[in-house]
Each structure stands twice: as C-alpha cells, then as structure tokens.
Amino acid sequence: MIPAAFDYARPSTVEEALQVIAEGGDDVKVLAGGQSLIPVMRLRLAAPELVVDLTRIPELRGVREDGDALVVGAMTTHSDVLTDPLLARYGQLLVQATETVADRQVRHRGTFGGALAHADPAGDLPAVALALDAEFVLAGPSGRRTVPATEFFVDYLTTALEEGELLVEIRLPKLGEDWGVRYEKFNRVAQAWSIVAVAAAVRREGGRIAEARIGLTNMGSTPLRATATEQALLGADVSLEAVTAAAALAADGTSPSSDLNAQADYRQHLARVLTRRALAAATGL
Amino acid sequence: MTQITVRVDGQSYSDDVEPRTLLVHYLREQLGKVGTVVGCDTSNCGACTVHLDGEAVKSCTVLAVQADGGTVTTIEGIADGGTLHPMQKAFHDMHGLQCGFCTPGMIMASIDLVGDNPDPSEDEVREGIEGNLCRCTGYQNIVRAVQQAAAEMRGASTGAPSTTEAVAQS
C-alpha cells in the first residue's frame, strides 16, 4: 500500500526541526530511520499531515566520549553502532543487541534514537538502554532536558517525549574491561521480533559479582529491570549455582502479555532461562 | 509535489514526486526500472532491495524524496554492458533461483553482504541475507551462489585466477 498524502519537511539543524514541528500543527510525525514509521503509514495506521525527516541533520549522527559517558546521537544508525570504535570498546551490550535487530537492510536505515522513541516493547534496544541507566537528552522549544531511562519509557509505544520535543542524544555509561555483557534473544524466525530477550551486564571483582544490570525485553508494556535477580547477585560468587538461583527470580513482579507467539507464563519461563544463559555468558561461565 | 534529483544506475534524473511516493514505486513507475520488484509490501521479504548511497535498503521502506541528491543502484545497473556481475553469474551458474521473484533483491543484498564480508561462511551468508525471503525455499543454491560469487569477487580484487577457487568452494 501507499501512505496517505502528507507534507514533508527536511530540516538541516535541530533548531530548524523544532521550529518546523512547532509550526506543524497537531498532526506531525518525526521520521528517523523510517523502518517502523513507513510500514505503519503504508498500512494507514498512521496518516500524519506533516512528516519531519531528520535524516539530513548531521549533528544528530555519531558517537562521542564525554568523560565517563558515551554520547550517541539519536540518528546514529544501527549499522553505525555496529562499526563504531568507541562502542566496540565500551558499548558491547548495545552492539550485541543491535546485531539482532531486524536485518542488514533495516539496520542501514533504522536508528538508535528512532527505536527508543518508538518504544515498542518487543524492540531490542529499550531494554539495553534501561539496563545501562541511559540518559535521554530531549530538545524542545524551551531548551533541553535530560530524562533517565526509568522515566523515559512510560507505556506501550509511549515515552516521556512531550509534543514538540525531539530525542537528540542518548548518554550511556562506558563499560570497561571489568564488565561482561550478553544480549540473549529468543524469537521464532530470522528478522522476527523478540518474544522475550534479556540484556545483562555484570561487573566482577575478584571471584564475586560487584554489580549486575539486567533489562528484560517484551515482558510488559515497557522494558523492565529484573530487580530481584540483580539484588540476589550482589556479592554472590561467580558460579553456575549462584547465577541459576538468581535467574530463577528474573520474572518476579512481571505481568507479560499473551499473544500468538507466547502465553504469559511461557514468557516468564523464557525470562528465567534467558537470564540464566545471559548471566552465564556475561560472567564467562 | 517535491522535486528530487537522483542518480540511478549511472544516469541522473530530476522528477517531481509526491512525498508519499515510495522509492520502489518511483523506480518502477516513473523510471521504468521494473527489475526491482514489490514482493510483500510489509518490509519483510527484501525483494525490493536496492543500494542507496552504497548500502542495501528495502526500497518499499524508503521515500523517494529521501533519495534526493543520492545515488541508487538497482539490479538493472550492476552488469557491465553484456557481462553479468559475478553475483548474477553465480546465481545463474548455481541455479540460485526457482521462480526468480526474490532474485533481484537476493542479488542486491548479497553484493552488499560480500562488500562487508568478502569470504562469508555458509552461516554468515544465511545470517547476512536474513532480510530476504525465497518463497520457493530455494536457499541451498542461493547460499552456494553467494559463496561462489564471493570467491570470484575476491579473485577479481586481488587479480588472482578465480575459476579454480570458485569450483573448489562449491
């Protein structure tokens, strides 16, 4: 199908984009990589009056260091993520998850910021951002504000972005060599969405686990942290027994949906199994 | 209407398009480049794959206005005159097609893959073309074709004789 007719704007700076959006009325959609928006528009599930295309705003693309943080521009494509030297060194969890996103054609166009702003609970990158306590920098008519990941994801396809605001960059902590990471994903066929997936990052000190961060994909209307598992791992030995016991708590407090791919209780089972696998891999067991 | 200027298969075009026109429809209906096909219309099957500024994209999921100022290569632009591109030749030699509908997209995605990974293993080929569906399920020979073409393309880039290598690979 062909999308319904719309007006098209292609600003070249963030400032210009904000102005176009502000003047665009009530029915504006922001086009990042378009790999979710264009299909939705083709199906006429969305029929905006104005589409504001961010693909020609150079300041939104790329990765830089800022002290202990990596700053990823919202329009950095998935392919950029996979080839970026800073992310290769400090952002392996994001790299691993991004490798599993869709297929190479989609990864050439799709963007990190677009995937986060779309906030599909089956999308792979929100859980990574949540696990890493990413900070979201939003630009609006009255300036910029920073929103923590715990507040950014509000509900199904809903974020803290207000009308007229743009996600411009995402700040991630640099994970050094004392961290082990793993994105463990379960889906049925190539390029399918995650039925459940687990993003795990574990910092070791000696033979013990000093810190664990675990994000769950598609276990609710937003990405979730496996808090009970994280707490059980603090100070635990790096052993299969400890990891297995902690992973058994991964679905605690979740109420995932049932759909064609999986019933809720099966999703909870998957969360426990995938958490165990992710933790074992992240700790080198 | 918005005016776009785009280079397609080595030739420049300036056209008026509606912003909602998908790149694949622009290629097929305004430029007559019907070698690029619409398969699923849902961004799944990859039959419409072309290269936009050197990267494989699903042309049903890109707006024609987004190609403005860019360079597009379609299946119609990869042969060198009467000489098939090594990927086209390999699909022919290895029977990498049955009904042929997925073939343009398969070839364009595979060229993109081999550009990044000149010597892909069988698994890497299967992963690399996961965005392209063959409804005939003829993957076995498609994978063989991609590996043969990769060998040929490696040979071409190093100037080494490639025929023996291609046979050995298959």
Short mmCIF file of C-alpha atoms in Angstrom, two decimals:
data_model
loop_
_atom_site.label_atom_id
_atom_site.label_comp_id
_atom_site.label_asym_id
_atom_site.label_seq_id
_atom_site.Cartn_x
_atom_site.Cartn_y
_atom_site.Cartn_z
CA MET A 1 0.00 0.00 0.00
CA ILE A 2 0.89 3.64 -0.33
CA PRO A 3 0.81 6.07 2.60
CA ALA A 4 -1.88 8.75 2.74
CA ALA A 5 -0.73 12.10 1.40
CA PHE A 6 1.35 14.26 3.73
CA ASP A 7 3.52 17.36 3.66
CA TYR A 8 7.23 16.76 4.00
CA ALA A 9 9.93 18.80 5.70
CA ARG A 10 13.65 18.06 5.77
CA PRO A 11 15.34 20.40 8.24
CA SER A 12 19.12 20.51 8.44
CA THR A 13 19.57 21.53 12.08
CA VAL A 14 17.87 20.58 15.36
CA GLU A 15 16.76 24.18 15.82
CA GLU A 16 15.10 24.21 12.42
CA ALA A 17 13.46 20.85 13.14
CA LEU A 18 12.00 22.11 16.41
CA GLN A 19 10.62 25.16 14.64
CA VAL A 20 9.05 23.11 11.84
CA ILE A 21 7.48 20.78 14.40
CA ALA A 22 6.18 23.70 16.48
CA GLU A 23 4.58 25.29 13.44
CA GLY A 24 3.32 21.99 12.06
CA GLY A 25 0.09 21.74 13.98
CA ASP A 26 -1.31 18.78 15.85
CA ASP A 27 -0.60 16.02 13.41
CA VAL A 28 3.15 15.85 12.97
CA LYS A 29 5.27 12.71 12.83
CA VAL A 30 9.04 12.71 13.13
CA LEU A 31 10.78 10.42 10.65
CA ALA A 32 14.06 8.94 11.91
CA GLY A 33 15.10 5.81 10.00
CA GLY A 34 11.53 5.16 8.96
CA GLN A 35 11.74 1.41 9.38
CA SER A 36 8.75 1.37 11.72
CA LEU A 37 7.02 4.60 10.72
CA ILE A 38 6.89 3.98 6.96
CA PRO A 39 5.34 0.48 7.35
CA VAL A 40 2.79 1.90 9.78
CA MET A 41 1.98 4.73 7.35
CA ARG A 42 1.72 2.28 4.46
CA LEU A 43 -0.88 0.35 6.43
CA ARG A 44 -2.62 3.69 7.12
CA LEU A 45 -2.37 3.01 10.84
CA ALA A 46 -0.77 6.45 10.89
CA ALA A 47 -1.66 9.23 8.49
CA PRO A 48 0.13 12.36 9.69
CA GLU A 49 -0.36 15.69 7.93
CA LEU A 50 3.30 16.58 8.20
CA VAL A 51 6.36 14.33 8.25
CA VAL A 52 9.58 15.89 9.53
CA ASP A 53 12.56 13.92 8.23
CA LEU A 54 15.67 14.08 10.47
CA THR A 55 17.99 12.15 8.16
CA ARG A 56 19.84 15.25 6.96
CA ILE A 57 20.76 16.64 10.38
CA PRO A 58 24.46 15.78 10.73
CA GLU A 59 24.69 16.89 14.40
CA LEU A 60 22.32 14.04 15.35
CA ARG A 61 24.53 11.28 13.99
CA GLY A 62 27.61 9.76 15.56
CA VAL A 63 29.16 8.67 18.84
CA ARG A 64 31.46 10.72 21.08
CA GLU A 65 33.04 10.46 24.52
CA ASP A 66 32.16 12.81 27.34
CA GLY A 67 34.12 11.84 30.44
CA ASP A 68 32.69 8.58 31.77
CA ALA A 69 29.86 8.60 29.25
CA LEU A 70 29.36 7.75 25.62
CA VAL A 71 27.03 10.12 23.84
CA VAL A 72 25.16 8.54 20.96
CA GLY A 73 23.35 10.83 18.54
CA ALA A 74 19.72 9.84 18.10
CA MET A 75 20.10 9.46 14.33
CA THR A 76 23.07 7.09 14.60
CA THR A 77 22.01 4.12 12.50
CA HIS A 78 22.17 0.54 13.70
CA SER A 79 24.92 -0.04 11.10
CA ASP A 80 26.87 2.89 12.55
CA VAL A 81 26.54 1.30 16.00
CA LEU A 82 27.97 -1.96 14.70
CA THR A 83 31.06 -0.31 13.24
CA ASP A 84 31.75 2.41 15.80
CA PRO A 85 35.14 2.04 17.54
CA LEU A 86 34.01 3.65 20.82
CA LEU A 87 31.01 1.35 21.09
CA ALA A 88 33.21 -1.61 20.17
CA ARG A 89 35.32 -0.77 23.22
CA TYR A 90 32.78 0.45 25.78
CA GLY A 91 29.35 -0.44 24.44
CA GLN A 92 29.36 -4.14 23.69
CA LEU A 93 25.90 -4.74 25.18
CA LEU A 94 24.39 -2.27 22.73
CA VAL A 95 26.44 -3.75 19.89
CA GLN A 96 25.27 -7.30 20.65
CA ALA A 97 21.62 -6.28 20.84
CA THR A 98 21.89 -4.20 17.69
CA GLU A 99 23.30 -7.17 15.76
CA THR A 100 19.99 -8.94 16.37
CA VAL A 101 17.77 -6.09 15.18
CA ALA A 102 15.85 -6.99 12.02
CA ASP A 103 18.17 -7.47 9.02
CA ARG A 104 21.04 -5.63 7.37
CA GLN A 105 18.84 -3.54 5.07
CA VAL A 106 16.77 -2.34 8.02
CA ARG A 107 19.92 -1.77 10.09
CA HIS A 108 21.28 0.50 7.37
CA ARG A 109 18.32 2.86 7.78
CA GLY A 110 16.98 2.28 11.29
CA THR A 111 18.36 4.45 14.08
CA PHE A 112 19.11 4.00 17.78
CA GLY A 113 17.08 7.06 18.75
CA GLY A 114 14.19 6.11 16.49
CA ALA A 115 13.94 2.66 18.05
CA LEU A 116 13.95 4.17 21.55
CA ALA A 117 11.39 6.86 20.76
CA HIS A 118 9.15 4.26 19.09
CA ALA A 119 9.29 2.30 22.39
CA ASP A 120 7.96 -0.97 21.06
CA PRO A 121 8.08 -3.43 23.98
CA ALA A 122 9.35 -6.12 21.59
CA GLY A 123 12.13 -3.84 20.35
CA ASP A 124 15.62 -4.83 21.49
CA LEU A 125 17.23 -1.52 22.32
CA PRO A 126 14.93 -0.10 25.03
CA ALA A 127 15.88 -2.92 27.44
CA VAL A 128 19.56 -2.21 26.80
CA ALA A 129 19.08 1.49 27.49
CA LEU A 130 17.19 0.67 30.69
CA ALA A 131 19.75 -1.88 31.88
CA LEU A 132 22.53 0.67 31.37
CA ASP A 133 20.60 3.51 33.08
CA ALA A 134 20.92 5.55 29.91
CA GLU A 135 20.03 9.23 29.99
CA PHE A 136 17.85 10.68 27.27
CA VAL A 137 18.52 14.23 26.16
CA LEU A 138 15.35 15.82 24.80
CA ALA A 139 15.31 19.13 22.95
CA GLY A 140 12.19 21.25 22.98
CA PRO A 141 11.05 24.79 22.28
CA SER A 142 12.18 25.91 25.74
CA GLY A 143 15.56 24.18 25.76
CA ARG A 144 16.97 20.80 26.63
CA ARG A 145 16.20 18.43 29.48
CA THR A 146 17.62 15.07 30.49
CA VAL A 147 15.35 12.18 31.38
CA PRO A 148 16.58 8.95 32.99
CA ALA A 149 15.67 5.67 31.28
CA THR A 150 13.42 4.69 34.19
CA GLU A 151 11.22 7.70 33.38
CA PHE A 152 11.57 7.70 29.60
CA PHE A 153 9.56 4.54 28.92
CA VAL A 154 6.04 5.28 30.07
CA ASP A 155 3.82 2.68 28.43
CA TYR A 156 3.24 0.71 25.24
CA LEU A 157 4.67 2.88 22.40
CA THR A 158 4.64 5.81 24.81
CA THR A 159 7.60 7.79 26.14
CA ALA A 160 8.24 10.90 28.19
CA LEU A 161 8.68 12.90 24.97
CA GLU A 162 6.25 15.81 25.06
CA GLU A 163 4.63 17.30 22.00
CA GLY A 164 7.16 19.42 20.15
CA GLU A 165 10.15 17.63 21.70
CA LEU A 166 12.86 15.65 19.96
CA LEU A 167 15.16 12.96 21.30
CA VAL A 168 18.58 14.28 20.31
CA GLU A 169 21.10 12.12 22.12
CA ILE A 170 21.46 9.21 24.49
CA ARG A 171 24.13 9.07 27.17
CA LEU A 172 25.42 5.64 28.10
CA PRO A 173 27.96 4.73 30.77
CA LYS A 174 31.25 3.38 29.44
CA LEU A 175 31.61 -0.21 30.49
CA GLY A 176 35.26 -1.11 30.99
CA GLU A 177 37.03 -4.43 30.91
CA ASP A 178 35.75 -5.47 34.35
CA TRP A 179 32.27 -5.76 32.82
CA GLY A 180 30.93 -8.79 30.99
CA VAL A 181 27.82 -8.42 28.86
CA ARG A 182 25.36 -10.52 26.91
CA TYR A 183 22.16 -9.93 24.95
CA GLU A 184 20.22 -13.18 24.84
CA LYS A 185 17.24 -13.21 22.49
CA PHE A 186 14.55 -15.72 21.73
CA ASN A 187 12.49 -15.47 18.55
CA ARG A 188 10.99 -17.87 16.06
CA VAL A 189 12.46 -16.97 12.71
CA ALA A 190 15.04 -14.72 11.11
CA GLN A 191 14.34 -10.98 11.44
CA ALA A 192 11.40 -11.61 13.83
CA TRP A 193 10.79 -9.50 16.90
CA SER A 194 11.90 -10.78 20.28
CA ILE A 195 9.37 -12.99 22.02
CA VAL A 196 11.50 -12.35 25.09
CA ALA A 197 15.07 -11.14 25.37
CA VAL A 198 17.46 -10.33 28.20
CA ALA A 199 20.19 -7.70 28.31
CA ALA A 200 22.73 -8.44 31.06
CA ALA A 201 25.83 -6.57 32.20
CA VAL A 202 27.84 -7.87 35.13
CA ARG A 203 30.86 -6.33 36.87
CA ARG A 204 33.19 -8.73 38.62
CA GLU A 205 35.60 -8.03 41.43
CA GLY A 206 37.80 -10.97 42.19
CA GLY A 207 35.60 -14.05 42.18
CA ARG A 208 32.47 -12.10 43.14
CA ILE A 209 29.77 -10.16 41.38
CA ALA A 210 30.02 -6.50 42.36
CA GLU A 211 27.21 -5.16 40.18
CA ALA A 212 24.58 -6.59 37.85
CA ARG A 213 22.23 -4.82 35.47
CA ILE A 214 19.54 -6.80 33.73
CA GLY A 215 16.97 -5.47 31.28
CA LEU A 216 14.03 -7.51 30.01
CA THR A 217 12.55 -7.12 26.53
CA ASN A 218 8.85 -7.79 25.90
CA MET A 219 7.97 -8.76 29.47
CA GLY A 220 5.50 -5.91 29.85
CA SER A 221 4.28 -2.76 28.13
CA THR A 222 7.70 -1.18 28.74
CA PRO A 223 11.17 -2.66 29.16
CA LEU A 224 11.76 -3.82 32.75
CA ARG A 225 14.67 -4.41 35.11
CA ALA A 226 14.97 -7.84 36.73
CA THR A 227 15.46 -6.18 40.11
CA ALA A 228 15.18 -9.29 42.28
CA THR A 229 17.83 -11.05 40.20
CA GLU A 230 20.13 -8.03 40.31
CA GLN A 231 19.89 -7.87 44.10
CA ALA A 232 20.43 -11.61 44.51
CA LEU A 233 23.64 -11.33 42.51
CA LEU A 234 25.23 -8.58 44.61
CA GLY A 235 28.26 -10.06 46.33
CA ALA A 236 27.47 -13.54 45.01
CA ASP A 237 30.17 -15.94 43.90
CA VAL A 238 30.70 -16.20 40.19
CA SER A 239 29.32 -19.72 39.98
CA LEU A 240 26.69 -21.51 37.98
CA GLU A 241 24.76 -22.24 41.18
CA ALA A 242 24.58 -18.58 42.19
CA VAL A 243 23.67 -17.45 38.69
CA THR A 244 20.99 -20.12 38.34
CA ALA A 245 19.44 -19.25 41.71
CA ALA A 246 19.37 -15.54 40.88
CA ALA A 247 17.98 -16.13 37.38
CA ALA A 248 15.04 -18.03 38.88
CA LEU A 249 13.83 -14.64 40.16
CA ALA A 250 14.02 -12.90 36.77
CA ALA A 251 10.27 -12.94 36.10
CA ASP A 252 9.29 -11.84 39.62
CA GLY A 253 6.86 -8.96 39.53
CA THR A 254 6.32 -9.09 35.76
CA SER A 255 2.96 -9.46 34.05
CA PRO A 256 3.75 -10.05 30.39
CA SER A 257 1.07 -10.22 27.74
CA SER A 258 -0.16 -13.33 25.97
CA ASP A 259 -0.25 -13.28 22.19
CA LEU A 260 0.16 -15.50 19.14
CA ASN A 261 3.82 -16.10 19.93
CA ALA A 262 3.64 -16.93 23.63
CA GLN A 263 1.39 -17.17 26.66
CA ALA A 264 2.30 -15.05 29.67
CA ASP A 265 3.57 -17.99 31.75
CA TYR A 266 5.76 -19.16 28.87
CA ARG A 267 7.23 -15.66 28.61
CA GLN A 268 8.07 -15.81 32.31
CA HIS A 269 9.72 -19.18 31.78
CA LEU A 270 11.72 -17.74 28.90
CA ALA A 271 12.80 -14.77 31.03
CA ARG A 272 14.25 -17.09 33.65
CA VAL A 273 16.01 -19.35 31.14
CA LEU A 274 17.39 -16.50 29.05
CA THR A 275 18.56 -14.63 32.14
CA ARG A 276 20.50 -17.67 33.27
CA ARG A 277 22.08 -18.02 29.84
CA ALA A 278 22.85 -14.30 29.61
CA LEU A 279 24.42 -14.23 33.08
CA ALA A 280 26.46 -17.35 32.44
CA ALA A 281 27.81 -15.84 29.23
CA ALA A 282 28.39 -12.41 30.77
CA THR A 283 30.38 -13.90 33.64
CA GLY A 284 32.31 -16.28 31.40
CA LEU A 285 30.87 -19.42 32.99
CA MET B 1 4.92 17.69 -5.33
CA THR B 2 8.58 17.87 -4.43
CA GLN B 3 11.40 17.95 -6.94
CA ILE B 4 14.14 15.38 -6.48
CA THR B 5 17.39 14.80 -8.30
CA VAL B 6 18.75 11.32 -8.08
CA ARG B 7 21.33 9.26 -9.90
CA VAL B 8 20.01 5.80 -10.77
CA ASP B 9 22.18 3.16 -12.42
CA GLY B 10 24.59 5.78 -13.68
CA GLN B 11 22.04 8.20 -15.09
CA SER B 12 20.74 11.41 -13.49
CA TYR B 13 17.04 12.13 -13.17
CA SER B 14 15.12 15.16 -11.95
CA ASP B 15 11.49 14.47 -11.24
CA ASP B 16 8.52 15.75 -9.31
CA VAL B 17 7.25 13.22 -6.80
CA GLU B 18 4.64 13.23 -4.10
CA PRO B 19 6.31 12.96 -0.68
CA ARG B 20 4.38 9.76 -0.06
CA THR B 21 5.84 8.03 -3.12
CA LEU B 22 7.91 5.05 -2.05
CA LEU B 23 11.32 4.69 -3.68
CA VAL B 24 10.32 1.37 -5.24
CA HIS B 25 7.29 2.93 -6.92
CA TYR B 26 9.37 5.82 -8.19
CA LEU B 27 11.90 3.40 -9.66
CA ARG B 28 9.29 1.18 -11.28
CA GLU B 29 6.59 3.57 -12.35
CA GLN B 30 8.41 6.82 -13.09
CA LEU B 31 11.74 5.44 -14.30
CA GLY B 32 10.53 2.12 -15.69
CA LYS B 33 13.10 0.20 -13.63
CA VAL B 34 10.83 -2.80 -13.24
CA GLY B 35 13.72 -5.14 -12.48
CA THR B 36 13.19 -4.11 -8.86
CA VAL B 37 10.02 -5.81 -7.68
CA VAL B 38 7.50 -5.36 -4.89
CA GLY B 39 7.18 -8.61 -3.00
CA CYS B 40 5.45 -8.33 0.34
CA ASP B 41 4.79 -4.61 0.76
CA THR B 42 5.41 -5.10 4.50
CA SER B 43 9.21 -4.60 4.73
CA ASN B 44 9.77 -8.31 5.30
CA CYS B 45 10.75 -10.03 2.08
CA GLY B 46 13.57 -7.90 0.69
CA ALA B 47 12.58 -8.45 -2.96
CA CYS B 48 12.71 -4.66 -3.50
CA THR B 49 16.30 -4.32 -2.20
CA VAL B 50 18.42 -1.70 -3.98
CA HIS B 51 21.56 0.16 -2.96
CA LEU B 52 21.09 3.73 -1.77
CA ASP B 53 24.40 5.57 -1.46
CA GLY B 54 26.18 2.24 -1.44
CA GLU B 55 24.06 0.48 1.19
CA ALA B 56 21.37 -2.14 0.68
CA VAL B 57 17.92 -0.84 1.64
CA LYS B 58 14.38 -2.07 1.21
CA SER B 59 13.07 0.41 -1.36
CA CYS B 60 9.48 -0.14 -0.17
CA THR B 61 10.55 1.35 3.17
CA VAL B 62 12.29 4.47 1.90
CA LEU B 63 10.52 7.50 0.50
CA ALA B 64 11.59 8.66 -2.95
CA VAL B 65 12.16 12.15 -1.50
CA GLN B 66 14.73 10.62 0.86
CA ALA B 67 16.84 9.59 -2.13
CA ASP B 68 17.08 13.22 -3.26
CA GLY B 69 20.71 14.02 -4.03
CA GLY B 70 21.64 10.38 -3.64
CA THR B 71 22.79 7.51 -5.79
CA VAL B 72 20.70 4.41 -6.36
CA THR B 73 21.86 1.16 -7.88
CA THR B 74 19.26 -1.37 -8.93
CA ILE B 75 19.55 -4.87 -10.31
CA GLU B 76 19.45 -3.25 -13.76
CA GLY B 77 22.64 -1.32 -13.12
CA ILE B 78 25.12 -3.95 -11.96
CA ALA B 79 26.04 -5.74 -15.20
CA ASP B 80 28.97 -4.34 -17.13
CA GLY B 81 27.43 -3.97 -20.55
CA GLY B 82 26.76 -7.52 -21.70
CA THR B 83 28.84 -9.05 -18.90
CA LEU B 84 26.89 -10.16 -15.88
CA HIS B 85 28.01 -9.07 -12.42
CA PRO B 86 29.76 -12.01 -10.68
CA MET B 87 26.79 -12.29 -8.33
CA GLN B 88 24.33 -12.51 -11.23
CA LYS B 89 26.53 -15.04 -12.98
CA ALA B 90 26.83 -17.17 -9.83
CA PHE B 91 23.05 -17.22 -9.30
CA HIS B 92 22.77 -18.42 -12.90
CA ASP B 93 25.57 -20.99 -12.63
CA MET B 94 24.46 -22.41 -9.30
CA HIS B 95 20.73 -22.38 -10.05
CA GLY B 96 20.24 -19.87 -7.24
CA LEU B 97 16.69 -19.19 -8.35
CA GLN B 98 13.49 -21.08 -8.91
CA CYS B 99 10.58 -18.77 -9.71
CA GLY B 100 13.02 -15.84 -9.74
CA PHE B 101 10.86 -13.30 -7.96
CA CYS B 102 13.17 -12.85 -4.96
CA THR B 103 16.29 -12.87 -7.16
CA PRO B 104 16.80 -9.12 -7.74
CA GLY B 105 16.64 -8.47 -4.01
CA MET B 106 18.72 -11.52 -3.15
CA ILE B 107 21.46 -10.40 -5.54
CA MET B 108 21.49 -6.80 -4.30
CA ALA B 109 21.54 -7.89 -0.64
CA SER B 110 24.28 -10.44 -1.36
CA ILE B 111 26.51 -7.89 -3.10
CA ASP B 112 26.12 -5.68 -0.03
CA LEU B 113 27.00 -8.58 2.26
CA VAL B 114 30.10 -9.55 0.30
CA GLY B 115 31.19 -5.90 0.33
CA ASP B 116 31.37 -6.11 4.13
CA ASN B 117 32.49 -9.72 4.37
CA PRO B 118 34.44 -10.88 1.32
CA ASP B 119 34.66 -14.50 2.45
CA PRO B 120 31.43 -15.39 4.28
CA SER B 121 30.92 -18.85 5.73
CA GLU B 122 27.68 -20.65 4.96
CA ASP B 123 26.23 -19.48 8.28
CA GLU B 124 27.33 -15.92 7.62
CA VAL B 125 25.61 -15.98 4.24
CA ARG B 126 22.40 -17.28 5.79
CA GLU B 127 22.54 -14.61 8.52
CA GLY B 128 23.60 -11.96 6.04
CA ILE B 129 20.62 -12.43 3.74
CA GLU B 130 18.08 -12.95 6.54
CA GLY B 131 16.21 -9.92 5.27
CA ASN B 132 15.38 -11.68 2.01
CA LEU B 133 12.79 -14.41 1.70
CA CYS B 134 12.68 -17.03 -1.05
CA ARG B 135 9.10 -18.27 -1.08
CA CYS B 136 10.24 -21.29 -3.14
CA THR B 137 12.59 -22.05 -0.21
CA GLY B 138 15.49 -22.41 -2.62
CA TYR B 139 18.07 -21.25 -0.11
CA GLN B 140 20.56 -24.07 -0.58
CA ASN B 141 21.60 -22.96 -4.03
CA ILE B 142 21.30 -19.29 -3.17
CA VAL B 143 23.91 -19.78 -0.44
CA ARG B 144 26.15 -21.68 -2.85
CA ALA B 145 25.77 -18.90 -5.39
CA VAL B 146 26.73 -16.20 -2.89
CA GLN B 147 29.82 -18.14 -1.85
CA GLN B 148 30.86 -18.75 -5.43
CA ALA B 149 30.40 -15.08 -6.29
CA ALA B 150 32.33 -14.05 -3.19
CA ALA B 151 35.25 -16.23 -4.33
CA GLU B 152 35.06 -14.75 -7.80
CA MET B 153 34.90 -11.20 -6.44
CA ARG B 154 37.89 -11.84 -4.15
CA GLY B 155 39.78 -13.16 -7.14
CA ALA B 156 38.86 -10.11 -9.16
CA SER B 157 40.01 -7.73 -6.44
CA THR B 158 43.39 -9.43 -5.94
CA GLY B 159 43.91 -10.18 -9.61
CA ALA B 160 44.35 -13.89 -8.80
CA PRO B 161 42.80 -16.52 -11.05
CA SER B 162 39.36 -17.18 -9.68
CA THR B 163 37.83 -20.07 -11.58
CA THR B 164 39.60 -22.87 -9.71
CA GLU B 165 38.83 -21.24 -6.39
CA ALA B 166 35.16 -20.93 -7.25
CA VAL B 167 34.93 -24.59 -8.18
CA ALA B 168 36.77 -25.61 -5.02
CA GLN B 169 34.37 -23.53 -2.94
CA SER B 170 31.30 -25.11 -4.46
#
